[in-house]
Tab-separated table of C-alpha atoms in Angstrom:
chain	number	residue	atom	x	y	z
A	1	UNK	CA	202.199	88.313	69.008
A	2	UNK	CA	200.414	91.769	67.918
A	3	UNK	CA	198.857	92.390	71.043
A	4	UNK	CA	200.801	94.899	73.700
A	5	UNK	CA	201.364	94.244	76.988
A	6	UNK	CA	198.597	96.931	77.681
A	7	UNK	CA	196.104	95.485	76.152
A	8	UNK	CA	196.962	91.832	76.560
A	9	UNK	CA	196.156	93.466	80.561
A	10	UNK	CA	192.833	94.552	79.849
A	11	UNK	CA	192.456	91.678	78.052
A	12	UNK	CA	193.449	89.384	81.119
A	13	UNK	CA	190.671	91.504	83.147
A	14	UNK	CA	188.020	90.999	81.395
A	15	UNK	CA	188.487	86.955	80.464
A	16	UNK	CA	186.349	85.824	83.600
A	17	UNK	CA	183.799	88.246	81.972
A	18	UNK	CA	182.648	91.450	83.025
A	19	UNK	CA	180.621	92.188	85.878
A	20	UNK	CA	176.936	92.563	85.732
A	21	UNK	CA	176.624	95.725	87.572
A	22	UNK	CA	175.416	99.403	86.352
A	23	UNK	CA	179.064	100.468	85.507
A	24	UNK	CA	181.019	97.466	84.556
A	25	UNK	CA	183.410	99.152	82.412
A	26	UNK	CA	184.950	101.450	85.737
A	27	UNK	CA	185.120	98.387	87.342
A	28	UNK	CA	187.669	96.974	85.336
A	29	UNK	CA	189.211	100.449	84.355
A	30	UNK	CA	189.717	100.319	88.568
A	31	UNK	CA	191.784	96.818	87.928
A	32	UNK	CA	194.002	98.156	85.469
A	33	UNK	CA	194.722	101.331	86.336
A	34	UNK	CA	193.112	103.355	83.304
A	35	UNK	CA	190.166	105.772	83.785
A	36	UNK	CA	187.038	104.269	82.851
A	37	UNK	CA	186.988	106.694	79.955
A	38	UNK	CA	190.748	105.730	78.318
A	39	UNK	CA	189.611	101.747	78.573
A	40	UNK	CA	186.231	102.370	76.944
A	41	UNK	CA	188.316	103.892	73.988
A	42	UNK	CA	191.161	100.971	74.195
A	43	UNK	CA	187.990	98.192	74.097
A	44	UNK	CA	186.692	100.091	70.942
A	45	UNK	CA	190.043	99.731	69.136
A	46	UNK	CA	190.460	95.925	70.331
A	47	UNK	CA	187.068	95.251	68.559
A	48	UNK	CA	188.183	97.580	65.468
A	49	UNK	CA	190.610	95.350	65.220
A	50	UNK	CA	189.024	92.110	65.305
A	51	UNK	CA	190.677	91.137	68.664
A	52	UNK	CA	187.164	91.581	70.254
A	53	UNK	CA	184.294	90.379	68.293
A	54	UNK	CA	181.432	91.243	70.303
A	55	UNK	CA	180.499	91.967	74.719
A	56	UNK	CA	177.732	89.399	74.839
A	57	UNK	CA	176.661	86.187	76.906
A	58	UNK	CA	177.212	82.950	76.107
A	59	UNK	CA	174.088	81.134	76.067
A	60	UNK	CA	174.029	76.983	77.622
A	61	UNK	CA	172.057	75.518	74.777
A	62	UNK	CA	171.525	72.620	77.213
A	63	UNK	CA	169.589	74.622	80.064
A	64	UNK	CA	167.873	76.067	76.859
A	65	UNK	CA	166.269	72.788	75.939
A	66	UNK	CA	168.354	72.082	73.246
A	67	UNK	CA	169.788	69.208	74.414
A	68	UNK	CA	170.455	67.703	70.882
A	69	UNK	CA	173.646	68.869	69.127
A	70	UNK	CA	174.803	67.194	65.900
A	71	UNK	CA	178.125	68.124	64.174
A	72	UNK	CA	176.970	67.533	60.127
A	73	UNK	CA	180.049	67.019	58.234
A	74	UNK	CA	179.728	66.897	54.570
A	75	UNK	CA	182.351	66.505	51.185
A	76	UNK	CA	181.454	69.063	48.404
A	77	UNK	CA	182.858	69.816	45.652
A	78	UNK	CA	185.686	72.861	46.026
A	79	UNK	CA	184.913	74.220	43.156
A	80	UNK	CA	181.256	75.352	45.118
A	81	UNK	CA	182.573	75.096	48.612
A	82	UNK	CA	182.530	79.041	49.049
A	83	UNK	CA	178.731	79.760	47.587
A	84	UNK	CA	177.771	76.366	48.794
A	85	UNK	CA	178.829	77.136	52.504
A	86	UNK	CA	177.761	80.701	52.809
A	87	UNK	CA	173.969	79.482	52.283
A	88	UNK	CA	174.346	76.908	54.882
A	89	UNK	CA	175.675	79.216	57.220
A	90	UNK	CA	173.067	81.266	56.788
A	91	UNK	CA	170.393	78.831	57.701
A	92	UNK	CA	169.174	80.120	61.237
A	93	UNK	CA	169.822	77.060	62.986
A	94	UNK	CA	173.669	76.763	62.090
A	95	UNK	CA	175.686	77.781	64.493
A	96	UNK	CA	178.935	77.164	63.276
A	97	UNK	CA	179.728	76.966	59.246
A	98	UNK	CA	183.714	76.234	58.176
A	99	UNK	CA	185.401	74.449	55.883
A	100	UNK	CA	188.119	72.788	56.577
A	101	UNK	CA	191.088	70.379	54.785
A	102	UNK	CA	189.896	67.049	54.700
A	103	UNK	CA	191.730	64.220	56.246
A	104	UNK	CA	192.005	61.193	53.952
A	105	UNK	CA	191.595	58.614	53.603
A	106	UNK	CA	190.223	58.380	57.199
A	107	UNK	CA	187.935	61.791	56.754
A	108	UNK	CA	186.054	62.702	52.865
A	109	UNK	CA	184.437	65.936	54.840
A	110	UNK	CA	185.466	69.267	54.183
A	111	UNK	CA	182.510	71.615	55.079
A	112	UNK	CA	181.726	71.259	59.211
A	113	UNK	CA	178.280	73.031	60.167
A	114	UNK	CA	177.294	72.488	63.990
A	115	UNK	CA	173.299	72.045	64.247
A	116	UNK	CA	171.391	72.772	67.404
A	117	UNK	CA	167.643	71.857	68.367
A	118	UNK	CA	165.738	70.162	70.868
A	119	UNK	CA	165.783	66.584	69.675
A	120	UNK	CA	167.993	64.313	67.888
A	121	UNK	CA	165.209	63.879	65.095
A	122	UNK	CA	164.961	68.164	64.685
A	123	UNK	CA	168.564	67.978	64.297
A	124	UNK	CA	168.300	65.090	61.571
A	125	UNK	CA	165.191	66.963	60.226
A	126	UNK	CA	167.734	69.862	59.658
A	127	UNK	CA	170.264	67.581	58.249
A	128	UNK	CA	168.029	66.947	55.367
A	129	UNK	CA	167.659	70.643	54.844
A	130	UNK	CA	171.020	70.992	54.275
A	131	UNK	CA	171.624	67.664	52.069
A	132	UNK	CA	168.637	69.554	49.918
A	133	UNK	CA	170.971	72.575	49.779
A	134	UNK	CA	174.070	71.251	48.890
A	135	UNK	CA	172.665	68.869	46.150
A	136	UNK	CA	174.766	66.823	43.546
A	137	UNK	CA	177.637	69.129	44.704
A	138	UNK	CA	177.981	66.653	47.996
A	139	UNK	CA	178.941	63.487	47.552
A	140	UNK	CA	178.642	61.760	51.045
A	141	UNK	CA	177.908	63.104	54.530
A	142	UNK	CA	177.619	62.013	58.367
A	143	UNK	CA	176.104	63.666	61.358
A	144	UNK	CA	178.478	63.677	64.847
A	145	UNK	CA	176.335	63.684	67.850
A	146	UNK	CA	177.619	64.689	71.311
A	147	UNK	CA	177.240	62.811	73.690
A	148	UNK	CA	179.497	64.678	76.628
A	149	UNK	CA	180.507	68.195	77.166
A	150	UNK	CA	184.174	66.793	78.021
A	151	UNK	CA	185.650	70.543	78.564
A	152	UNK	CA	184.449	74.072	78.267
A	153	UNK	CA	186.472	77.211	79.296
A	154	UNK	CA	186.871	80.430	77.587
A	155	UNK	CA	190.297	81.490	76.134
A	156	UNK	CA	192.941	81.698	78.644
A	157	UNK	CA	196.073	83.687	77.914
A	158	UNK	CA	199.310	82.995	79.575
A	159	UNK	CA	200.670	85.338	82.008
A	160	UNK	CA	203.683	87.237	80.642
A	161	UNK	CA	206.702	88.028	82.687
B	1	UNK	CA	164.781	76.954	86.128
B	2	UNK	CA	162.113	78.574	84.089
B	3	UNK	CA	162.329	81.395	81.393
B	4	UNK	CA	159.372	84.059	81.452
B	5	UNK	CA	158.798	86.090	78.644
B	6	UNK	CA	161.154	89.122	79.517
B	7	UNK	CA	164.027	86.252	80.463
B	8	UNK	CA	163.684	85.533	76.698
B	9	UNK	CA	164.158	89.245	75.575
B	10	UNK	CA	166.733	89.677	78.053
B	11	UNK	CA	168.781	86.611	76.643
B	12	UNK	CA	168.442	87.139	73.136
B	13	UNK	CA	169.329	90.917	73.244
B	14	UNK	CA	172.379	89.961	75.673
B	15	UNK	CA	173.497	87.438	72.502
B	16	UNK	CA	173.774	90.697	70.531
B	17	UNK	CA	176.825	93.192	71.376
B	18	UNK	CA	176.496	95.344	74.338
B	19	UNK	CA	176.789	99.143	73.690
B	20	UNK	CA	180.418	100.209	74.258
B	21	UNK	CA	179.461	103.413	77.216
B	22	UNK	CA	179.766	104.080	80.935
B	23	UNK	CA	176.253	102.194	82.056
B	24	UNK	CA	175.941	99.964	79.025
B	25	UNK	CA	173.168	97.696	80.721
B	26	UNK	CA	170.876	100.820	81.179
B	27	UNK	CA	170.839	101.771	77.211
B	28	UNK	CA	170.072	98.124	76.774
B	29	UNK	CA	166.964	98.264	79.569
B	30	UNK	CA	166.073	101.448	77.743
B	31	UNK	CA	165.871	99.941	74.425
B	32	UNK	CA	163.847	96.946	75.990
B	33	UNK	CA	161.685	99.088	77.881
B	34	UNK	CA	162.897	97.433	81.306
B	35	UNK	CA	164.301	98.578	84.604
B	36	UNK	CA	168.024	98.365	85.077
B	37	UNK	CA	168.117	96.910	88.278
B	38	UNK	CA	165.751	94.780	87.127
B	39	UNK	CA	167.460	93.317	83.925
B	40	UNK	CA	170.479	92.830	86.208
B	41	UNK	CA	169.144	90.895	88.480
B	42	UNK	CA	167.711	88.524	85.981
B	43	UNK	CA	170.900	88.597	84.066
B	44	UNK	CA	172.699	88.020	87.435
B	45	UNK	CA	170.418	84.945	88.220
B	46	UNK	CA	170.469	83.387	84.603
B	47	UNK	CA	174.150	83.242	85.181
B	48	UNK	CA	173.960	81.857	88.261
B	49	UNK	CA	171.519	79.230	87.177
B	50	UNK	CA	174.119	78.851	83.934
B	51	UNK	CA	171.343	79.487	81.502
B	52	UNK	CA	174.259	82.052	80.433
B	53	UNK	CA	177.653	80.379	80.771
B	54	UNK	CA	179.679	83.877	80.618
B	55	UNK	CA	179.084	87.439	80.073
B	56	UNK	CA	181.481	89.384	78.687
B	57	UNK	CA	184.046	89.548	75.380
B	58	UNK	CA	184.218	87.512	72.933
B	59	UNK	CA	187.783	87.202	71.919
B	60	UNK	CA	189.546	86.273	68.512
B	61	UNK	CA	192.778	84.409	69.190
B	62	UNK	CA	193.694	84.331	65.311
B	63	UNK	CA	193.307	88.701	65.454
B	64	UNK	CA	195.700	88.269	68.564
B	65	UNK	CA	198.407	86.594	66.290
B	66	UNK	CA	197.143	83.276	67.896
B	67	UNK	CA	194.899	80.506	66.157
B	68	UNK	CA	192.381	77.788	66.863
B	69	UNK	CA	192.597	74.255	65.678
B	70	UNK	CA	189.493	71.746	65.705
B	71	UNK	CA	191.137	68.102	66.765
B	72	UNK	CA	189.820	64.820	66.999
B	73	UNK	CA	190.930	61.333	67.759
B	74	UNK	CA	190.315	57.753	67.572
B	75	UNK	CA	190.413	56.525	71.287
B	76	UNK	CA	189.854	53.205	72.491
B	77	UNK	CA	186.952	52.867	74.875
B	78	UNK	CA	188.985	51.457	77.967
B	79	UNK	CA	191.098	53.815	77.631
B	80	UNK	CA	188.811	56.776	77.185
B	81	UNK	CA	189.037	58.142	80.908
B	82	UNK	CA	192.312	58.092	80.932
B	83	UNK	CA	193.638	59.862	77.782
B	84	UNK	CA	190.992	62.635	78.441
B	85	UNK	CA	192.653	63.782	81.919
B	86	UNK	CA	195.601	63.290	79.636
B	87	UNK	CA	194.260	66.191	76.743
B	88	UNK	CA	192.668	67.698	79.042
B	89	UNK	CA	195.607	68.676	81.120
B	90	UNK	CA	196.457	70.743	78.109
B	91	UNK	CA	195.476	74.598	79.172
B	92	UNK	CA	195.519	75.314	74.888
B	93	UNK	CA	192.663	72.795	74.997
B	94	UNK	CA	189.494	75.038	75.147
B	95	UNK	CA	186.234	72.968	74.455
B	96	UNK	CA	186.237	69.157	74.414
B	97	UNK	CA	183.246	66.880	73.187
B	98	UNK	CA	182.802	63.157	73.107
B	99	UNK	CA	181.294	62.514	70.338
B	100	UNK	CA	179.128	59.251	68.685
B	101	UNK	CA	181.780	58.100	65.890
B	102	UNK	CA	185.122	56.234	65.536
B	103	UNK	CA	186.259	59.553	66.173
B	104	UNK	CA	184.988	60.278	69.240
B	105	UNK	CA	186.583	62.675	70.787
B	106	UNK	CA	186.404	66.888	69.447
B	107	UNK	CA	188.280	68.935	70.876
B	108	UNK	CA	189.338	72.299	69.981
B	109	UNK	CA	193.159	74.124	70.421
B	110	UNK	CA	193.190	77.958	71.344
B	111	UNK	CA	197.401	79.061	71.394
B	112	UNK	CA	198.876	82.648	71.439
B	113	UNK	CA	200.779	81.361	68.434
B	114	UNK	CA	199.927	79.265	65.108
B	115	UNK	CA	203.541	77.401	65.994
B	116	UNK	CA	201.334	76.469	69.141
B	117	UNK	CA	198.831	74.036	67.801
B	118	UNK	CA	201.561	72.006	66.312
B	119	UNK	CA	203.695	71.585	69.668
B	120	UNK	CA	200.076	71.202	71.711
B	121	UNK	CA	198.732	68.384	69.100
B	122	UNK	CA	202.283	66.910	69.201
B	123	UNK	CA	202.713	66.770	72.459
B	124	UNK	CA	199.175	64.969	73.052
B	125	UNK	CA	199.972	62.472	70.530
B	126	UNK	CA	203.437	61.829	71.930
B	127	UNK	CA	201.493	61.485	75.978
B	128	UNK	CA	198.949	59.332	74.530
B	129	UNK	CA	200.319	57.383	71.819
B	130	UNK	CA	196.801	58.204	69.243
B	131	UNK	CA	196.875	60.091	66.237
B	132	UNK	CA	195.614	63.465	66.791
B	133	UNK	CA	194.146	64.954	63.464
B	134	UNK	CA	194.352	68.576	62.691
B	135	UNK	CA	191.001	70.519	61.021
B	136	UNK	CA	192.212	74.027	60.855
B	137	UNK	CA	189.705	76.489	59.158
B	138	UNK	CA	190.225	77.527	55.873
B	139	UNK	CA	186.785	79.445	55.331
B	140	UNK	CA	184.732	80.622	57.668
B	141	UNK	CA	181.227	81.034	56.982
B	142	UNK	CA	178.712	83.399	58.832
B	143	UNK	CA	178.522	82.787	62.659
B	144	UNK	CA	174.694	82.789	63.155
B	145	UNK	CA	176.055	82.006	67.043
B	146	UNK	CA	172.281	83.365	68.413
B	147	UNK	CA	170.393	80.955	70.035
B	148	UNK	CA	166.211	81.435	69.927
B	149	UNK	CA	165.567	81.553	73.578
């Protein structure tokens, strides 16, 4: 674990989110016992070091009229897998761009990237965008629609001690 | 419940980091050209109306020495209900999807440790009795996580 006890405290603070009010950072300075001042300068080094990646809401694509969320999954070639996946995760309406090992002989795909839009025939439309992208260099590829939001919670750390 | 025009600025600003200072939410209004009290309270009611599902950090469990696993499994229709309280129960399980495939059920593993998501998985397979297969990330490519409001 490379996180202190210190910060895994702000960290614990701040999980539920942080408050929408005109000083939200003295707020939870007040919960753990830091001036508002000393946890401003604690949050900066958490997000120097990766640990926090941004302070930002979480939009519900749902309630945003995208109601149509397809998890394209395609196999391409390793040998292009890094140039290959950094233009698809570019494309504005990718979300989510990784590869990842494949699972055979059950699972070909190695390259996930989760596509949003309004309807399940923007989503395919998208698809095809990608396909056109990734060329000869994929060989086969399927599209995962969701169909339930099963679970959603934030990260939850364990209380120490 | 309906988005005006400033809703939309609001909301894709908010996607954006918020600047690290004591009264963070009046820089933002500044930059936007909005009242404070004003962008609050329509941040405070998208949230309430879970147009914005949380506000606040963002956190990287592999930078905390932890990691993240994407799962899925194979689970038998009459059985579905049942095996999902069963993963479910599972506080390292973070988001869950059902999903239209023979695998149809996505789930993802957040643990304090990478030792974690072997001992979570295993554990679910032993309760349940499916395979649960592991999709680490090897390469992650650009999170373009902003959605067009």
């Amino acid at each position: 674990m490379s996180i202190s006890d210190g910060d895994r405290q702000i960290i614990a603070a701040m999980q539920e989110g942080l408050p929408l009010a005109s000083r939200p950072f003295a707020a939870i300075a007040a919960q753990t016992g830091l001036t508002e001042e000393a946890l401003l300068h604690r949050i900066a080094e958490l997000k120097a070091r990766g640990v926090i990646r941004r302070i930002a809401a979480a939009p519900n694509h749902y309630k945003l009229g995208m109601t149509a969320n397809g998890m394209t999954v395609w196999d391409v070639d390793v040998s292009r897998i890094a140039e290959l996946g950094a233009k698809v995760g570019a494309l504005p309406f990718v979300t989510h761009c990784y590869e990842r090992p494949r699972a055979l002989p059950h699972w070909p795909y190695n390259l996930f990237a989760m596509v949003h839009g309004a309807t399940r025939d923007e989503v395919e439309a998208k698809r095809g965008e990608i396909a056109a992208i990734l060329g000869s260099a994929c060989r086969a590829h399927d599209i995962l629609f969701s169909t339930r939001i099963l679970k959603k919670t934030g990260l939850r750390l364990k209380q120490k001690g | 419940m309906t988005l005006d025009e400033t809703d939309r600025v609001i909301l894709n600003r908010m996607q954006e980091d918020l600047p690290l200072c004591s009264a963070p939410y009046a820089a933002v209004a500044a930059e936007l050209g909005l009242d404070e009290a004003d962008m609050l309270d329509r941040l405070a009611r998208m949230k309430e109306e879970r147009v914005i599902t949380r506000f606040g950090p963002f956190f990287d469990a592999a930078a905390m020495g932890g990691a993240f696993c994407l799962c899925a499994m194979e689970v038998p229709a009459p059985i579905f209900e049942t095996v999902l309280t069963k993963v479910n129960a599972h506080p390292e399980v973070a988001h869950n999807y059902e999903r239209a495939h023979r695998l149809n059920m996505w789930f993802v593993l957040a643990t304090e440790t990478p030792e974690g998501i072997q001992v979570a998985a295993d554990a679910i397979e032993l309760e349940t009795g499916i395979e649960v297969l592991r999709f680490p990330k090897l390469q992650e490519f650009f999170i373009g996580f902003r959605v067009a409001a």
